[in-house]
Amino acid sequence: RLPASLADNNIWAMLRDRSGMVWVGNNRGLSYHATRQNAVFSLFGVAGRKDGLSESDVQAIVPAADGRVWMVLGSKTLAVMDPASGKIDYPPRKDVPIFALAPGPGGSVLIGAESSLYRASGNGLEMREIPVPPPGKTLSQSLPLKSLENLFDGAGVMLADDKIIWLGGGNGLWRIELGADGQIVDWRAEVAGKLSDHRVTVIERAADGRLWVGTEFGLNLVNPQTHTVERIMPNRIDPTALPYGQ
């Protein structure tokens, strides 16, 4: 643990935990801003170091209900850190690349992998698969994707509540509905063709229930009830200005 500025300028993920501490995932590990000390500390990804990460890149961060911090590392594997002790654990591997994380119902953590979804306990000791239905077995439409790898396309984002999981990646925005037993009962492409770009990079929930969806070309405000999209495009003449028409 070293007091410094950020470990690297390439920022992949950010998280503010319940204590107000800001965690930053970057190309050289995990950094955090300690507000009381007004300083930035870094946990460098040095292989074999007992108090550090097993590798450098941290590409996704989510909080668990018990205060632990979950991370996706550069090799698409998982790490779980206890901020109080600094201890880092590595959940059992499923031998599939991990692309996305989201806080799940009941204190669980949802994991988007290459070919399926998983629900893990907050401490990482238990991990169960949420099978993806085969083509033609969902309520709304057939599945045009062979696996979640096609959806994530090498990177992915995920947002979840008790019944709905939103997935984003190289093939747009997708809505997954879970049944009372926690299994997938429906999934479909959301607002297909309406986003400013099909490459989704971030999903956040607005206060009114709509979704902010960031892409590689512009920002979108999606209404899941009406399936409408408000595009907020960059000003090509002056990128620092407000979008056209504002």
Short mmCIF file of C-alpha atoms in Angstrom, two decimals:
data_model
loop_
_atom_site.label_atom_id
_atom_site.label_comp_id
_atom_site.label_asym_id
_atom_site.label_seq_id
_atom_site.Cartn_x
_atom_site.Cartn_y
_atom_site.Cartn_z
CA ARG A 1 0.00 0.00 0.00
CA LEU A 2 1.66 3.19 -1.16
CA PRO A 3 0.57 6.83 -0.70
CA ALA A 4 0.65 8.44 -4.12
CA SER A 5 -1.48 9.82 -6.84
CA LEU A 6 -3.42 7.38 -9.01
CA ALA A 7 -1.50 4.28 -9.96
CA ASP A 8 -2.35 4.76 -13.63
CA ASN A 9 -4.19 7.23 -15.88
CA ASN A 10 -6.34 4.55 -17.57
CA ILE A 11 -9.47 4.28 -15.40
CA TRP A 12 -11.73 1.26 -15.90
CA ALA A 13 -14.13 1.45 -12.95
CA MET A 14 -15.06 3.53 -9.89
CA LEU A 15 -16.98 2.83 -6.68
CA ARG A 16 -17.92 4.88 -3.62
CA ASP A 17 -18.55 2.58 -0.66
CA ARG A 18 -20.74 3.10 2.40
CA SER A 19 -17.93 4.80 4.32
CA GLY A 20 -17.47 7.41 1.59
CA MET A 21 -14.20 5.95 0.34
CA VAL A 22 -13.74 6.13 -3.45
CA TRP A 23 -12.20 3.08 -5.15
CA VAL A 24 -10.67 3.33 -8.62
CA GLY A 25 -9.78 0.39 -10.86
CA ASN A 26 -7.03 1.07 -13.35
CA ASN A 27 -4.26 -0.54 -15.40
CA ARG A 28 -1.94 -0.93 -12.42
CA GLY A 29 -4.28 -2.28 -9.79
CA LEU A 30 -6.70 -0.70 -7.35
CA SER A 31 -6.43 2.81 -5.90
CA TYR A 32 -8.58 4.42 -3.23
CA HIS A 33 -9.05 7.93 -1.89
CA ALA A 34 -9.02 8.13 1.91
CA THR A 35 -11.06 11.24 2.68
CA ARG A 36 -9.83 11.68 6.26
CA GLN A 37 -6.20 11.61 5.17
CA ASN A 38 -6.90 13.46 1.92
CA ALA A 39 -4.60 11.05 0.13
CA VAL A 40 -4.73 8.41 -2.58
CA PHE A 41 -3.38 4.94 -1.86
CA SER A 42 -2.76 2.13 -4.34
CA LEU A 43 -2.82 -1.64 -4.03
CA PHE A 44 -0.49 -2.69 -6.80
CA GLY A 45 -1.02 -5.90 -8.72
CA VAL A 46 2.21 -7.69 -7.96
CA ALA A 47 2.13 -11.47 -8.43
CA GLY A 48 3.05 -13.36 -5.24
CA ARG A 49 2.60 -10.38 -2.94
CA LYS A 50 0.54 -11.50 0.08
CA ASP A 51 -1.14 -8.15 0.71
CA GLY A 52 -1.68 -7.19 -2.92
CA LEU A 53 -3.66 -8.25 -5.95
CA SER A 54 -2.54 -11.23 -7.97
CA GLU A 55 -2.36 -9.10 -11.13
CA SER A 56 -2.56 -5.50 -12.23
CA ASP A 57 -5.63 -4.51 -14.25
CA VAL A 58 -8.90 -3.95 -12.33
CA GLN A 59 -11.70 -3.60 -14.88
CA ALA A 60 -14.88 -3.69 -12.75
CA ILE A 61 -15.74 -2.96 -9.10
CA VAL A 62 -18.98 -3.53 -7.18
CA PRO A 63 -19.84 -3.43 -3.47
CA ALA A 64 -21.35 -6.42 -1.68
CA ALA A 65 -23.98 -5.97 1.04
CA ASP A 66 -21.46 -6.93 3.74
CA GLY A 67 -19.03 -4.17 2.70
CA ARG A 68 -16.64 -6.32 0.69
CA VAL A 69 -15.41 -5.02 -2.67
CA TRP A 70 -15.65 -7.35 -5.67
CA MET A 71 -13.38 -6.88 -8.69
CA VAL A 72 -12.91 -8.27 -12.18
CA LEU A 73 -9.19 -8.48 -12.96
CA GLY A 74 -7.52 -8.16 -16.34
CA SER A 75 -7.47 -11.91 -16.93
CA LYS A 76 -11.29 -11.94 -16.47
CA THR A 77 -11.03 -13.55 -13.02
CA LEU A 78 -12.50 -12.45 -9.68
CA ALA A 79 -11.01 -10.97 -6.52
CA VAL A 80 -12.85 -10.00 -3.31
CA MET A 81 -11.36 -7.55 -0.82
CA ASP A 82 -12.35 -6.74 2.75
CA PRO A 83 -11.68 -2.96 3.07
CA ALA A 84 -11.48 -3.20 6.87
CA SER A 85 -8.62 -5.71 6.92
CA GLY A 86 -7.25 -5.34 3.41
CA LYS A 87 -7.48 -9.11 2.94
CA ILE A 88 -8.04 -10.27 -0.63
CA ASP A 89 -9.70 -13.59 -1.46
CA TYR A 90 -10.19 -15.28 -4.79
CA PRO A 91 -13.55 -17.08 -5.26
CA PRO A 92 -13.49 -20.56 -6.77
CA ARG A 93 -12.89 -20.36 -10.50
CA LYS A 94 -15.48 -21.60 -12.96
CA ASP A 95 -12.87 -21.65 -15.75
CA VAL A 96 -14.86 -19.13 -17.78
CA PRO A 97 -13.94 -15.48 -18.44
CA ILE A 98 -15.82 -12.97 -16.26
CA PHE A 99 -17.03 -9.79 -17.96
CA ALA A 100 -19.40 -7.96 -15.58
CA LEU A 101 -20.57 -7.66 -11.96
CA ALA A 102 -23.62 -6.21 -10.23
CA PRO A 103 -25.06 -6.23 -6.68
CA GLY A 104 -27.83 -8.84 -6.62
CA PRO A 105 -30.91 -9.55 -4.50
CA GLY A 106 -30.52 -10.75 -0.92
CA GLY A 107 -26.96 -9.51 -0.55
CA SER A 108 -25.70 -11.62 -3.45
CA VAL A 109 -23.40 -10.60 -6.31
CA LEU A 110 -24.39 -11.29 -9.91
CA ILE A 111 -21.61 -12.34 -12.28
CA GLY A 112 -21.75 -12.14 -16.07
CA ALA A 113 -19.50 -14.80 -17.57
CA GLU A 114 -18.69 -15.95 -21.08
CA SER A 115 -21.55 -18.39 -21.42
CA SER A 116 -23.82 -17.87 -18.43
CA LEU A 117 -24.78 -15.86 -15.38
CA TYR A 118 -23.86 -16.74 -11.80
CA ARG A 119 -25.18 -15.69 -8.40
CA ALA A 120 -22.55 -15.65 -5.63
CA SER A 121 -22.86 -15.13 -1.90
CA GLY A 122 -21.47 -11.84 -0.67
CA ASN A 123 -18.44 -13.55 0.88
CA GLY A 124 -17.69 -15.42 -2.35
CA LEU A 125 -17.87 -18.88 -0.79
CA GLU A 126 -20.89 -20.05 -2.79
CA MET A 127 -21.51 -19.58 -6.50
CA ARG A 128 -24.48 -20.96 -8.44
CA GLU A 129 -25.20 -20.80 -12.14
CA ILE A 130 -28.28 -19.08 -13.55
CA PRO A 131 -28.68 -21.05 -16.78
CA VAL A 132 -29.30 -19.10 -19.97
CA PRO A 133 -32.28 -20.63 -21.84
CA PRO A 134 -31.52 -22.08 -25.28
CA PRO A 135 -32.91 -20.41 -28.42
CA GLY A 136 -36.71 -20.38 -28.60
CA LYS A 137 -37.20 -21.07 -24.88
CA THR A 138 -37.79 -17.51 -23.72
CA LEU A 139 -41.19 -15.84 -23.54
CA SER A 140 -40.56 -12.87 -25.82
CA GLN A 141 -38.34 -14.06 -28.65
CA SER A 142 -35.71 -16.48 -29.80
CA LEU A 143 -32.14 -15.87 -28.76
CA PRO A 144 -30.05 -14.56 -31.65
CA LEU A 145 -26.86 -14.89 -29.61
CA LYS A 146 -24.93 -18.09 -29.15
CA SER A 147 -23.64 -17.09 -25.70
CA LEU A 148 -23.16 -14.09 -23.44
CA GLU A 149 -19.70 -13.73 -24.93
CA ASN A 150 -21.38 -12.48 -28.11
CA LEU A 151 -23.31 -9.98 -26.03
CA PHE A 152 -20.38 -8.69 -23.98
CA ASP A 153 -17.98 -8.82 -26.94
CA GLY A 154 -14.88 -8.73 -24.73
CA ALA A 155 -16.27 -6.27 -22.16
CA GLY A 156 -19.55 -5.80 -20.36
CA VAL A 157 -21.63 -3.85 -17.87
CA MET A 158 -24.52 -4.97 -15.70
CA LEU A 159 -27.22 -3.37 -13.53
CA ALA A 160 -29.72 -5.37 -11.47
CA ASP A 161 -32.62 -5.20 -9.05
CA ASP A 162 -34.76 -7.97 -7.53
CA LYS A 163 -36.27 -9.19 -10.81
CA ILE A 164 -34.59 -7.44 -13.74
CA ILE A 165 -30.98 -7.60 -14.91
CA TRP A 166 -29.75 -5.13 -17.52
CA LEU A 167 -26.77 -6.23 -19.60
CA GLY A 168 -24.74 -4.12 -21.98
CA GLY A 169 -21.81 -4.82 -24.26
CA GLY A 170 -20.83 -4.90 -27.90
CA ASN A 171 -24.32 -5.92 -29.04
CA GLY A 172 -26.50 -3.31 -27.37
CA LEU A 173 -28.71 -3.30 -24.27
CA TRP A 174 -30.47 -6.46 -23.06
CA ARG A 175 -33.16 -7.02 -20.43
CA ILE A 176 -33.27 -10.27 -18.44
CA GLU A 177 -36.22 -11.11 -16.20
CA LEU A 178 -35.89 -13.52 -13.28
CA GLY A 179 -38.72 -15.62 -11.90
CA ALA A 180 -39.60 -16.27 -8.27
CA ASP A 181 -37.11 -19.16 -8.24
CA GLY A 182 -34.30 -16.86 -9.41
CA GLN A 183 -34.10 -18.45 -12.86
CA ILE A 184 -34.37 -16.63 -16.19
CA VAL A 185 -37.92 -16.57 -17.55
CA ASP A 186 -37.48 -13.97 -20.30
CA TRP A 187 -34.81 -11.96 -22.04
CA ARG A 188 -34.80 -9.64 -24.99
CA ALA A 189 -32.95 -6.84 -26.73
CA GLU A 190 -34.13 -3.48 -25.40
CA VAL A 191 -34.67 -0.48 -27.73
CA ALA A 192 -32.79 -2.35 -30.47
CA GLY A 193 -31.47 0.05 -33.09
CA LYS A 194 -32.48 3.16 -31.14
CA LEU A 195 -29.32 3.79 -29.12
CA SER A 196 -26.70 6.26 -30.35
CA ASP A 197 -24.29 3.33 -30.70
CA HIS A 198 -24.64 -0.44 -30.22
CA ARG A 199 -21.48 -0.59 -28.07
CA VAL A 200 -22.75 -0.04 -24.51
CA THR A 201 -20.11 1.00 -21.98
CA VAL A 202 -22.10 1.98 -18.85
CA ILE A 203 -25.62 1.63 -17.41
CA GLU A 204 -26.96 3.66 -14.47
CA ARG A 205 -30.47 4.09 -13.10
CA ALA A 206 -32.03 7.56 -13.10
CA ALA A 207 -34.10 8.79 -10.14
CA ASP A 208 -37.33 8.45 -12.15
CA GLY A 209 -36.71 4.81 -13.09
CA ARG A 210 -35.31 5.47 -16.54
CA LEU A 211 -31.83 4.25 -17.51
CA TRP A 212 -28.76 6.26 -18.43
CA VAL A 213 -26.94 4.24 -21.08
CA GLY A 214 -23.50 5.37 -22.19
CA THR A 215 -22.10 4.15 -25.48
CA GLU A 216 -18.92 4.68 -27.47
CA PHE A 217 -20.73 7.50 -29.30
CA GLY A 218 -23.09 9.44 -27.11
CA LEU A 219 -25.34 9.18 -24.05
CA ASN A 220 -28.90 7.82 -24.02
CA LEU A 221 -31.82 8.16 -21.63
CA VAL A 222 -33.93 5.00 -21.99
CA ASN A 223 -37.51 4.63 -20.77
CA PRO A 224 -38.10 0.89 -20.20
CA GLN A 225 -41.87 1.44 -19.90
CA THR A 226 -42.37 3.15 -23.26
CA HIS A 227 -39.26 1.74 -24.98
CA THR A 228 -38.27 5.23 -26.08
CA VAL A 229 -34.79 6.75 -26.17
CA GLU A 230 -33.60 10.32 -25.80
CA ARG A 231 -30.17 10.65 -27.43
CA ILE A 232 -27.63 13.13 -26.07
CA MET A 233 -25.04 13.37 -28.80
CA PRO A 234 -21.63 15.09 -28.76
CA ASN A 235 -21.21 18.49 -30.40
CA ARG A 236 -18.82 17.75 -33.26
CA ILE A 237 -17.81 21.37 -33.69
CA ASP A 238 -17.03 21.99 -30.02
CA PRO A 239 -16.82 18.82 -27.85
CA THR A 240 -16.81 20.97 -24.69
CA ALA A 241 -20.18 22.55 -25.52
CA LEU A 242 -23.68 21.35 -24.83
CA PRO A 243 -25.27 18.99 -27.38
CA TYR A 244 -27.06 20.40 -30.40
CA GLY A 245 -30.39 21.99 -29.65
CA GLN A 246 -29.59 22.73 -26.00
#
